[in-house]
PDB file of C-alpha atoms in Angstrom:
ATOM      1  CA  UNK Z 161      28.029  11.905  -9.836  1.00 48.00           C
ATOM      2  CA  UNK Z 162      25.298  10.995  -7.286  1.00 59.00           C
ATOM      3  CA  UNK Z 163      25.849   7.841  -5.274  1.00 65.00           C
ATOM      4  CA  UNK Z 164      23.733   4.805  -6.214  1.00 67.00           C
ATOM      5  CA  UNK Z 165      20.728   4.547  -3.916  1.00 79.00           C
ATOM      6  CA  UNK Z 166      20.848   1.265  -1.999  1.00 88.00           C
ATOM      7  CA  UNK Z 167      17.858  -0.788  -0.792  1.00 96.00           C
ATOM      8  CA  UNK Z 168      17.173  -0.972   2.942  1.00 97.00           C
ATOM      9  CA  UNK Z 169      16.502  -4.490   4.209  1.00 97.00           C
ATOM     10  CA  UNK Z 170      13.316  -4.448   6.315  1.00 97.00           C
ATOM     11  CA  UNK Z 171      12.403  -8.120   6.713  1.00 97.00           C
ATOM     12  CA  UNK Z 172      14.017 -11.395   5.763  1.00 97.00           C
ATOM     13  CA  UNK Z 173      12.167 -11.303   2.424  1.00 98.00           C
ATOM     14  CA  UNK Z 174      11.646  -7.598   1.716  1.00 98.00           C
ATOM     15  CA  UNK Z 175      13.897  -4.605   1.098  1.00 98.00           C
ATOM     16  CA  UNK Z 176      12.713  -1.128   0.201  1.00 98.00           C
ATOM     17  CA  UNK Z 177      13.871   1.582  -2.183  1.00 98.00           C
ATOM     18  CA  UNK Z 178      12.378   5.028  -1.570  1.00 98.00           C
ATOM     19  CA  UNK Z 179      11.376   6.771  -4.787  1.00 97.00           C
ATOM     20  CA  UNK Z 180      12.304  10.470  -5.135  1.00 96.00           C
ATOM     21  CA  UNK Z 181       8.707  11.709  -5.293  1.00 97.00           C
ATOM     22  CA  UNK Z 182       7.912  13.199  -1.870  1.00 96.00           C
ATOM     23  CA  UNK Z 183       4.744  15.256  -1.479  1.00 93.00           C
ATOM     24  CA  UNK Z 184       1.560  15.769   0.530  1.00 90.00           C
ATOM     25  CA  UNK Z 185      -0.015  12.616  -0.923  1.00 91.00           C
ATOM     26  CA  UNK Z 186       3.123  10.463  -1.188  1.00 95.00           C
ATOM     27  CA  UNK Z 187       4.703  11.363   2.185  1.00 95.00           C
ATOM     28  CA  UNK Z 188       8.469  10.719   1.893  1.00 96.00           C
ATOM     29  CA  UNK Z 189       7.950   9.101  -1.511  1.00 97.00           C
ATOM     30  CA  UNK Z 190       6.706   5.814  -2.926  1.00 98.00           C
ATOM     31  CA  UNK Z 191       8.085   2.643  -1.369  1.00 98.00           C
ATOM     32  CA  UNK Z 192       9.330   0.264  -4.058  1.00 98.00           C
ATOM     33  CA  UNK Z 193       9.588  -3.190  -2.498  1.00 98.00           C
ATOM     34  CA  UNK Z 194      12.199  -5.751  -3.552  1.00 98.00           C
ATOM     35  CA  UNK Z 195      11.276  -9.308  -2.591  1.00 98.00           C
ATOM     36  CA  UNK Z 196      13.686 -12.245  -2.551  1.00 98.00           C
ATOM     37  CA  UNK Z 197      14.541 -15.149  -0.292  1.00 97.00           C
ATOM     38  CA  UNK Z 198      18.029 -15.748   0.992  1.00 94.00           C
ATOM     39  CA  UNK Z 199      20.092 -17.408  -1.733  1.00 94.00           C
ATOM     40  CA  UNK Z 200      17.738 -16.429  -4.571  1.00 96.00           C
ATOM     41  CA  UNK Z 201      19.340 -14.627  -7.486  1.00 93.00           C
ATOM     42  CA  UNK Z 202      16.269 -12.900  -8.916  1.00 97.00           C
ATOM     43  CA  UNK Z 203      13.831 -10.465  -7.326  1.00 98.00           C
ATOM     44  CA  UNK Z 204      10.152  -9.546  -7.442  1.00 98.00           C
ATOM     45  CA  UNK Z 205       9.508  -5.797  -7.608  1.00 98.00           C
ATOM     46  CA  UNK Z 206       6.320  -4.391  -6.085  1.00 98.00           C
ATOM     47  CA  UNK Z 207       5.309  -0.871  -7.207  1.00 98.00           C
ATOM     48  CA  UNK Z 208       8.209   0.497  -9.286  1.00 98.00           C
ATOM     49  CA  UNK Z 209       6.994   4.021  -8.564  1.00 98.00           C
ATOM     50  CA  UNK Z 210       7.584   6.975 -10.881  1.00 97.00           C
ATOM     51  CA  UNK Z 211       9.547   6.677 -14.148  1.00 97.00           C
ATOM     52  CA  UNK Z 212      12.543   8.458 -12.669  1.00 96.00           C
ATOM     53  CA  UNK Z 213      15.763   7.197 -14.333  1.00 96.00           C
ATOM     54  CA  UNK Z 214      17.922   7.092 -11.212  1.00 96.00           C
ATOM     55  CA  UNK Z 215      15.239   5.219  -9.287  1.00 97.00           C
ATOM     56  CA  UNK Z 216      14.787   2.716 -12.125  1.00 98.00           C
ATOM     57  CA  UNK Z 217      18.554   2.235 -12.311  1.00 97.00           C
ATOM     58  CA  UNK Z 218      18.607   1.432  -8.606  1.00 97.00           C
ATOM     59  CA  UNK Z 219      15.843  -1.154  -9.083  1.00 98.00           C
ATOM     60  CA  UNK Z 220      17.711  -2.780 -11.971  1.00 98.00           C
ATOM     61  CA  UNK Z 221      20.925  -2.844  -9.910  1.00 96.00           C
ATOM     62  CA  UNK Z 222      19.058  -4.711  -7.156  1.00 96.00           C
ATOM     63  CA  UNK Z 223      17.891  -7.378  -9.629  1.00 90.00           C
ATOM     64  CA  UNK Z 224      17.841  -9.341 -11.797  1.00 97.00           C
ATOM     65  CA  UNK Z 225      14.132  -8.560 -11.904  1.00 98.00           C
ATOM     66  CA  UNK Z 226      11.952 -11.639 -12.451  1.00 98.00           C
ATOM     67  CA  UNK Z 227       8.522 -10.079 -12.077  1.00 98.00           C
ATOM     68  CA  UNK Z 228       6.822  -6.726 -11.430  1.00 98.00           C
ATOM     69  CA  UNK Z 229       3.648  -6.555  -9.325  1.00 98.00           C
ATOM     70  CA  UNK Z 230       1.353  -3.573  -8.815  1.00 98.00           C
ATOM     71  CA  UNK Z 231      -0.750  -2.974  -5.716  1.00 98.00           C
ATOM     72  CA  UNK Z 232      -2.930  -0.613  -7.784  1.00 98.00           C
ATOM     73  CA  UNK Z 233      -2.785   1.608 -10.814  1.00 97.00           C
ATOM     74  CA  UNK Z 234      -2.172   5.105  -9.402  1.00 97.00           C
ATOM     75  CA  UNK Z 235       0.733   6.652 -11.265  1.00 97.00           C
ATOM     76  CA  UNK Z 236       2.959   7.170  -8.224  1.00 97.00           C
ATOM     77  CA  UNK Z 237       3.050   3.353  -7.959  1.00 98.00           C
ATOM     78  CA  UNK Z 238       2.687   2.203 -11.556  1.00 98.00           C
ATOM     79  CA  UNK Z 239       4.169   4.744 -13.975  1.00 98.00           C
ATOM     80  CA  UNK Z 240       7.628   3.175 -13.726  1.00 98.00           C
ATOM     81  CA  UNK Z 241       6.353  -0.305 -14.609  1.00 98.00           C
ATOM     82  CA  UNK Z 242       6.458   0.026 -18.405  1.00 98.00           C
ATOM     83  CA  UNK Z 243       9.988   1.505 -18.544  1.00 98.00           C
ATOM     84  CA  UNK Z 244      11.195  -1.090 -16.023  1.00 98.00           C
ATOM     85  CA  UNK Z 245       9.658  -3.799 -18.203  1.00 98.00           C
ATOM     86  CA  UNK Z 246      11.535  -2.342 -21.184  1.00 98.00           C
ATOM     87  CA  UNK Z 247      14.802  -2.464 -19.224  1.00 97.00           C
ATOM     88  CA  UNK Z 248      14.364  -5.982 -17.817  1.00 97.00           C
ATOM     89  CA  UNK Z 249      11.753  -7.781 -19.929  1.00 97.00           C
ATOM     90  CA  UNK Z 250      10.083  -8.771 -16.647  1.00 98.00           C
ATOM     91  CA  UNK Z 251       6.291  -9.194 -16.890  1.00 98.00           C
ATOM     92  CA  UNK Z 252       4.043  -6.662 -15.173  1.00 98.00           C
ATOM     93  CA  UNK Z 253       1.163  -8.259 -13.295  1.00 98.00           C
ATOM     94  CA  UNK Z 254      -1.796  -6.238 -12.009  1.00 98.00           C
ATOM     95  CA  UNK Z 255      -5.521  -6.606 -11.383  1.00 97.00           C
ATOM     96  CA  UNK Z 256      -6.343  -3.887 -13.934  1.00 97.00           C
ATOM     97  CA  UNK Z 257      -5.740  -5.252 -17.437  1.00 96.00           C
ATOM     98  CA  UNK Z 258      -4.637  -1.829 -18.682  1.00 96.00           C
ATOM     99  CA  UNK Z 259      -1.493  -2.067 -16.534  1.00 97.00           C
ATOM    100  CA  UNK Z 260      -0.469  -5.603 -17.498  1.00 97.00           C
ATOM    101  CA  UNK Z 261       2.539  -6.338 -19.677  1.00 97.00           C
ATOM    102  CA  UNK Z 262       2.754 -10.060 -20.352  1.00 93.00           C
ATOM    103  CA  UNK Z 263       0.379 -12.990 -20.396  1.00 87.00           C
ATOM    104  CA  UNK Z 264      -0.753 -13.044 -16.772  1.00 91.00           C
ATOM    105  CA  UNK Z 265      -2.615 -10.682 -14.479  1.00 94.00           C
ATOM    106  CA  UNK Z 266      -3.472 -10.891 -10.802  1.00 97.00           C
ATOM    107  CA  UNK Z 267      -6.616 -11.951  -8.970  1.00 96.00           C
ATOM    108  CA  UNK Z 268      -7.656 -12.461  -5.381  1.00 96.00           C
ATOM    109  CA  UNK Z 269      -6.481 -15.815  -4.074  1.00 96.00           C
ATOM    110  CA  UNK Z 270      -3.580 -16.156  -6.484  1.00 97.00           C
ATOM    111  CA  UNK Z 271      -0.410 -17.622  -5.016  1.00 97.00           C
ATOM    112  CA  UNK Z 272       2.793 -16.565  -6.753  1.00 97.00           C
ATOM    113  CA  UNK Z 273       6.127 -18.256  -6.127  1.00 97.00           C
ATOM    114  CA  UNK Z 274       9.122 -16.315  -7.445  1.00 97.00           C
ATOM    115  CA  UNK Z 275      12.594 -15.374  -6.198  1.00 97.00           C
ATOM    116  CA  UNK Z 276      12.113 -18.005  -3.485  1.00 96.00           C
ATOM    117  CA  UNK Z 277       9.148 -16.097  -2.013  1.00 97.00           C
ATOM    118  CA  UNK Z 278       5.525 -17.241  -1.726  1.00 97.00           C
ATOM    119  CA  UNK Z 279       3.182 -14.301  -2.302  1.00 98.00           C
ATOM    120  CA  UNK Z 280      -0.542 -14.594  -1.603  1.00 98.00           C
ATOM    121  CA  UNK Z 281      -2.772 -12.051  -3.353  1.00 98.00           C
ATOM    122  CA  UNK Z 282      -5.420 -10.452  -1.134  1.00 98.00           C
ATOM    123  CA  UNK Z 283      -8.211  -8.300  -2.579  1.00 98.00           C
ATOM    124  CA  UNK Z 284      -8.320  -5.008  -0.666  1.00 98.00           C
ATOM    125  CA  UNK Z 285     -10.423  -2.609  -2.754  1.00 98.00           C
ATOM    126  CA  UNK Z 286     -11.637   0.729  -1.451  1.00 98.00           C
ATOM    127  CA  UNK Z 287      -8.781   3.166  -1.935  1.00 98.00           C
ATOM    128  CA  UNK Z 288      -9.256   2.168  -5.575  1.00 98.00           C
ATOM    129  CA  UNK Z 289     -11.319  -0.606  -7.126  1.00 98.00           C
ATOM    130  CA  UNK Z 290      -8.139  -2.426  -8.228  1.00 98.00           C
ATOM    131  CA  UNK Z 291      -6.253  -2.286  -4.904  1.00 98.00           C
ATOM    132  CA  UNK Z 292      -4.484  -5.486  -3.854  1.00 98.00           C
ATOM    133  CA  UNK Z 293      -2.310  -6.473  -0.907  1.00 98.00           C
ATOM    134  CA  UNK Z 294       0.406  -9.122  -0.974  1.00 98.00           C
ATOM    135  CA  UNK Z 295       0.902 -11.480   1.975  1.00 98.00           C
ATOM    136  CA  UNK Z 296       4.341 -13.013   2.569  1.00 98.00           C
ATOM    137  CA  UNK Z 297       4.608 -16.052   4.818  1.00 94.00           C
ATOM    138  CA  UNK Z 298       7.794 -17.259   6.475  1.00 92.00           C
ATOM    139  CA  UNK Z 299       8.943 -13.687   6.973  1.00 94.00           C
ATOM    140  CA  UNK Z 300      10.382 -11.843   9.967  1.00 87.00           C
ATOM    141  CA  UNK Z 301      11.795  -8.450  10.742  1.00 84.00           C
ATOM    142  CA  UNK Z 302      15.550  -8.102  10.491  1.00 79.00           C
ATOM    143  CA  UNK Z 303      17.637  -6.631  13.283  1.00 59.00           C
ATOM    144  CA  UNK Z 304      19.729  -3.469  13.126  1.00 48.00           C
ATOM    145  CA  UNK Z 305      22.866  -5.356  12.051  1.00 39.00           C
ATOM    146  CA  UNK Z 306      21.208  -7.869   9.749  1.00 39.00           C
ATOM    147  CA  UNK Z 307      22.014  -6.484   6.315  1.00 37.00           C
ATOM    148  CA  UNK Z 308      21.295  -9.593   4.252  1.00 38.00           C
ATOM    149  CA  UNK Z 309      17.907 -10.492   5.745  1.00 37.00           C
ATOM    150  CA  UNK Z 310      18.904 -13.956   6.965  1.00 39.00           C
ATOM    151  CA  UNK Z 311      17.991 -13.282  10.616  1.00 41.00           C
ATOM    152  CA  UNK Z 312      21.651 -13.313  11.691  1.00 43.00           C
ATOM    153  CA  UNK Z 313      23.674 -10.372  12.874  1.00 36.00           C
ATOM    154  CA  UNK Z 314      27.003  -9.718  11.219  1.00 37.00           C
ATOM    155  CA  UNK Z 315      28.618 -11.360  14.266  1.00 31.00           C
ATOM    156  CA  UNK Z 316      26.940 -14.617  13.246  1.00 33.00           C
ATOM    157  CA  UNK Z 317      24.576 -14.744  16.224  1.00 31.00           C
ATOM    158  CA  UNK Z 318      20.967 -15.671  15.572  1.00 34.00           C
ATOM    159  CA  UNK Z 319      18.453 -13.008  16.652  1.00 38.00           C
ATOM    160  CA  UNK Z 320      16.308 -14.232  19.511  1.00 33.00           C
ATOM    161  CA  UNK Z 321      13.100 -12.750  18.040  1.00 42.00           C
ATOM    162  CA  UNK Z 322      13.573 -14.033  14.490  1.00 40.00           C
ATOM    163  CA  UNK Z 323      11.150 -16.804  13.503  1.00 44.00           C
ATOM    164  CA  UNK Z 324      10.450 -18.634  10.277  1.00 55.00           C
ATOM    165  CA  UNK Z 325       6.655 -18.546  10.612  1.00 73.00           C
ATOM    166  CA  UNK Z 326       6.075 -14.794  10.631  1.00 92.00           C
ATOM    167  CA  UNK Z 327       3.884 -12.927   8.177  1.00 96.00           C
ATOM    168  CA  UNK Z 328       4.204  -9.565   6.488  1.00 98.00           C
ATOM    169  CA  UNK Z 329       1.797  -7.794   4.146  1.00 98.00           C
ATOM    170  CA  UNK Z 330       2.414  -5.202   1.452  1.00 98.00           C
ATOM    171  CA  UNK Z 331      -0.604  -2.910   1.602  1.00 98.00           C
ATOM    172  CA  UNK Z 332       0.009  -0.322  -1.135  1.00 98.00           C
ATOM    173  CA  UNK Z 333      -2.166   2.680  -0.260  1.00 98.00           C
ATOM    174  CA  UNK Z 334      -4.800   0.700   1.657  1.00 98.00           C
ATOM    175  CA  UNK Z 335      -2.825   1.260   4.863  1.00 98.00           C
ATOM    176  CA  UNK Z 336      -0.033   3.843   5.003  1.00 98.00           C
ATOM    177  CA  UNK Z 337       2.943   3.990   7.316  1.00 97.00           C
ATOM    178  CA  UNK Z 338       1.863   7.402   8.565  1.00 95.00           C
ATOM    179  CA  UNK Z 339      -1.548   9.062   8.628  1.00 92.00           C
ATOM    180  CA  UNK Z 340      -4.558   7.633   6.809  1.00 93.00           C
ATOM    181  CA  UNK Z 341      -5.422   7.156   3.160  1.00 94.00           C
ATOM    182  CA  UNK Z 342      -7.991   8.600   0.780  1.00 95.00           C
ATOM    183  CA  UNK Z 343     -10.988   6.703  -0.548  1.00 96.00           C
ATOM    184  CA  UNK Z 344     -10.635   7.882  -4.146  1.00 95.00           C
ATOM    185  CA  UNK Z 345     -14.317   8.266  -5.088  1.00 96.00           C
ATOM    186  CA  UNK Z 346     -15.928   7.388  -7.443  1.00 96.00           C
ATOM    187  CA  UNK Z 347     -13.527   4.518  -8.231  1.00 96.00           C
ATOM    188  CA  UNK Z 348     -12.932   3.923  -4.530  1.00 96.00           C
ATOM    189  CA  UNK Z 349     -15.931   2.914  -2.407  1.00 97.00           C
ATOM    190  CA  UNK Z 350     -16.129   3.233   1.358  1.00 97.00           C
ATOM    191  CA  UNK Z 351     -18.059  -0.004   1.894  1.00 97.00           C
ATOM    192  CA  UNK Z 352     -15.335  -1.897   0.036  1.00 98.00           C
ATOM    193  CA  UNK Z 353     -12.650  -0.098   2.023  1.00 98.00           C
ATOM    194  CA  UNK Z 354     -14.157  -0.970   5.400  1.00 98.00           C
ATOM    195  CA  UNK Z 355     -14.410  -4.621   4.347  1.00 98.00           C
ATOM    196  CA  UNK Z 356     -10.763  -4.549   3.263  1.00 98.00           C
ATOM    197  CA  UNK Z 357      -9.670  -3.146   6.623  1.00 98.00           C
ATOM    198  CA  UNK Z 358     -11.557  -5.939   8.386  1.00 98.00           C
ATOM    199  CA  UNK Z 359      -9.796  -8.452   6.123  1.00 98.00           C
ATOM    200  CA  UNK Z 360      -6.395  -6.996   6.995  1.00 98.00           C
ATOM    201  CA  UNK Z 361      -7.314  -6.926  10.689  1.00 98.00           C
ATOM    202  CA  UNK Z 362      -7.529 -10.727  10.538  1.00 97.00           C
ATOM    203  CA  UNK Z 363      -3.773 -10.870   9.829  1.00 97.00           C
ATOM    204  CA  UNK Z 364      -3.109 -10.031  13.484  1.00 97.00           C
ATOM    205  CA  UNK Z 365       0.570  -9.468  14.190  1.00 96.00           C
ATOM    206  CA  UNK Z 366       1.623  -9.394  10.532  1.00 97.00           C
ATOM    207  CA  UNK Z 367       4.044  -6.571   9.782  1.00 97.00           C
ATOM    208  CA  UNK Z 368       2.724  -3.909   7.393  1.00 98.00           C
ATOM    209  CA  UNK Z 369       4.986  -2.939   4.508  1.00 98.00           C
ATOM    210  CA  UNK Z 370       3.116   0.105   3.143  1.00 98.00           C
ATOM    211  CA  UNK Z 371       3.215   1.965  -0.145  1.00 98.00           C
ATOM    212  CA  UNK Z 372       4.269   5.162   1.636  1.00 98.00           C
ATOM    213  CA  UNK Z 373       5.824   5.806   5.025  1.00 97.00           C
ATOM    214  CA  UNK Z 374       7.545   3.495   7.504  1.00 97.00           C
ATOM    215  CA  UNK Z 375       6.754  -0.153   8.142  1.00 97.00           C
ATOM    216  CA  UNK Z 376       4.338  -0.883  11.006  1.00 97.00           C
ATOM    217  CA  UNK Z 377       4.379  -3.692  13.535  1.00 93.00           C
ATOM    218  CA  UNK Z 378       0.822  -5.082  13.637  1.00 95.00           C
ATOM    219  CA  UNK Z 379      -1.727  -5.271  10.828  1.00 97.00           C
ATOM    220  CA  UNK Z 380      -4.455  -6.149  13.324  1.00 97.00           C
ATOM    221  CA  UNK Z 381      -3.914  -3.138  15.571  1.00 97.00           C
ATOM    222  CA  UNK Z 382      -3.377  -0.686  12.711  1.00 98.00           C
ATOM    223  CA  UNK Z 383      -6.434  -1.872  10.780  1.00 98.00           C
ATOM    224  CA  UNK Z 384      -8.530  -1.547  13.946  1.00 98.00           C
ATOM    225  CA  UNK Z 385      -7.265   2.022  14.430  1.00 97.00           C
ATOM    226  CA  UNK Z 386      -8.127   2.808  10.803  1.00 98.00           C
ATOM    227  CA  UNK Z 387     -11.637   1.431  11.324  1.00 98.00           C
ATOM    228  CA  UNK Z 388     -12.119   3.593  14.420  1.00 98.00           C
ATOM    229  CA  UNK Z 389     -10.864   6.636  12.485  1.00 96.00           C
ATOM    230  CA  UNK Z 390     -13.298   5.940   9.639  1.00 96.00           C
ATOM    231  CA  UNK Z 391     -16.210   5.583  12.055  1.00 97.00           C
ATOM    232  CA  UNK Z 392     -15.323   8.918  13.682  1.00 96.00           C
ATOM    233  CA  UNK Z 393     -15.151  10.612  10.282  1.00 95.00           C
ATOM    234  CA  UNK Z 394     -18.486   9.080   9.295  1.00 96.00           C
ATOM    235  CA  UNK Z 395     -20.092  10.448  12.446  1.00 96.00           C
ATOM    236  CA  UNK Z 396     -18.641  13.888  11.707  1.00 96.00           C
ATOM    237  CA  UNK Z 397     -19.866  13.826   8.102  1.00 96.00           C
ATOM    238  CA  UNK Z 398     -23.305  12.706   9.265  1.00 96.00           C
ATOM    239  CA  UNK Z 399     -23.388  15.623  11.699  1.00 96.00           C
ATOM    240  CA  UNK Z 400     -22.297  18.045   8.963  1.00 96.00           C
ATOM    241  CA  UNK Z 401     -25.117  16.856   6.718  1.00 95.00           C
ATOM    242  CA  UNK Z 402     -27.612  17.260   9.561  1.00 95.00           C
ATOM    243  CA  UNK Z 403     -26.251  20.793  10.145  1.00 95.00           C
ATOM    244  CA  UNK Z 404     -27.117  21.695   6.569  1.00 95.00           C
ATOM    245  CA  UNK Z 405     -23.795  21.332   4.721  1.00 94.00           C
ATOM    246  CA  UNK Z 406     -24.767  20.291   1.214  1.00 91.00           C
ATOM    247  CA  UNK Z 407     -21.550  20.048  -0.801  1.00 94.00           C
ATOM    248  CA  UNK Z 408     -18.268  18.182  -0.375  1.00 95.00           C
ATOM    249  CA  UNK Z 409     -16.230  21.431  -0.001  1.00 95.00           C
ATOM    250  CA  UNK Z 410     -18.572  22.628   2.759  1.00 96.00           C
ATOM    251  CA  UNK Z 411     -18.258  19.332   4.617  1.00 96.00           C
ATOM    252  CA  UNK Z 412     -14.473  19.310   4.234  1.00 96.00           C
ATOM    253  CA  UNK Z 413     -14.172  22.800   5.711  1.00 94.00           C
ATOM    254  CA  UNK Z 414     -16.104  21.647   8.774  1.00 95.00           C
ATOM    255  CA  UNK Z 415     -14.883  18.057   9.229  1.00 95.00           C
ATOM    256  CA  UNK Z 416     -11.292  18.384   8.025  1.00 93.00           C
ATOM    257  CA  UNK Z 417     -10.498  21.744   9.613  1.00 91.00           C
ATOM    258  CA  UNK Z 418      -7.569  20.101  11.426  1.00 88.00           C
ATOM    259  CA  UNK Z 419      -6.045  18.824   8.156  1.00 88.00           C
ATOM    260  CA  UNK Z 420      -3.535  20.657   5.961  1.00 89.00           C
ATOM    261  CA  UNK Z 421      -5.589  22.508   3.284  1.00 91.00           C
ATOM    262  CA  UNK Z 422      -3.199  21.073   0.687  1.00 90.00           C
ATOM    263  CA  UNK Z 423      -4.953  17.750   1.357  1.00 90.00           C
ATOM    264  CA  UNK Z 424      -8.489  19.099   1.081  1.00 94.00           C
ATOM    265  CA  UNK Z 425      -8.949  18.090  -2.586  1.00 93.00           C
ATOM    266  CA  UNK Z 426      -8.179  14.490  -1.592  1.00 93.00           C
ATOM    267  CA  UNK Z 427     -10.419  14.862   1.455  1.00 94.00           C
ATOM    268  CA  UNK Z 428     -13.254  15.884  -0.861  1.00 96.00           C
ATOM    269  CA  UNK Z 429     -12.960  12.496  -2.594  1.00 96.00           C
ATOM    270  CA  UNK Z 430     -13.245  10.719   0.755  1.00 95.00           C
ATOM    271  CA  UNK Z 431     -16.212  12.915   1.728  1.00 96.00           C
ATOM    272  CA  UNK Z 432     -18.007  12.030  -1.502  1.00 96.00           C
ATOM    273  CA  UNK Z 433     -17.400   8.358  -0.712  1.00 97.00           C
ATOM    274  CA  UNK Z 434     -18.741   8.828   2.811  1.00 96.00           C
ATOM    275  CA  UNK Z 435     -21.851  10.681   1.640  1.00 96.00           C
ATOM    276  CA  UNK Z 436     -22.524   7.924  -0.887  1.00 95.00           C
ATOM    277  CA  UNK Z 437     -22.120   5.347   1.892  1.00 95.00           C
ATOM    278  CA  UNK Z 438     -24.510   7.222   4.181  1.00 94.00           C
ATOM    279  CA  UNK Z 439     -27.000   7.912   1.393  1.00 85.00           C
ATOM    280  CA  UNK Z 440     -27.107   4.823  -0.817  1.00 66.00           C
ATOM    281  CA  UNK Z 441     -28.898   5.377  -4.136  1.00 66.00           C
ATOM    282  CA  UNK Z 442     -32.633   4.873  -3.906  1.00 62.00           C
ATOM    283  CA  UNK Z 443     -34.158   1.965  -5.768  1.00 63.00           C
ATOM    284  CA  UNK Z 444     -36.429   2.787  -8.674  1.00 59.00           C
ATOM    285  CA  UNK Z 445     -40.109   2.431  -7.874  1.00 56.00           C
ATOM    286  CA  UNK Z 446     -42.053  -0.324  -9.556  1.00 54.00           C
TER     287      UNK Z 446
END
């Protein structure tokens, strides 16, 4: 019988379970985040991932689950929400009403307090129109021997770099732990995405807890790098249009020649978003 998958404590407030759905778009798999403060009995689950029974069992074992939050509605993040709700009776809260199970949704500016954790909801559309990020205050990264997230090593010594005023942010697919993300046109819009990156850049040294890939040390630096990457891609797409490329596949072959062709269909979505951004629809004449 396979061993029970155990969460990995990443910060004082957040542990991660890696879903068994690796792939070109999901990297090592979807990160399911388990949020709870030291001493709290319940947990908040962010992005249950796919409806894979062993993964759901591991989430339930890490509970009891008080609440389920979704960063956005893509199935690799949300498909496990309904079966997890059936197992735990925990409400599912999301921006998109079609993914909600319970009386409450989510909206920008909401502040949720559950499992001893204060969670601030940040609107970060662009990857999708319903993309949200969740900001945790009073958080800090745990050390290599800190298994319970209290900032202390097993020897009982306080870590010198642990503070109680740190910030972390769960970014879903808006910022990934490795590589860059797709702007999923037509639902995703590049103008929205650039504004979201600027909003995340304002979080400075906040740790990024992404929807896929490893955690990252600085939201400000990573968001700035993403913005530079987007500007470079925009320049390349603009040049491709000026060279006569007329379709998204043509532009992808030129601009994304250094990218695995398995990712070209996703790249086409981003190209469509970039072309729309560069060529806004003309206004009707009077």
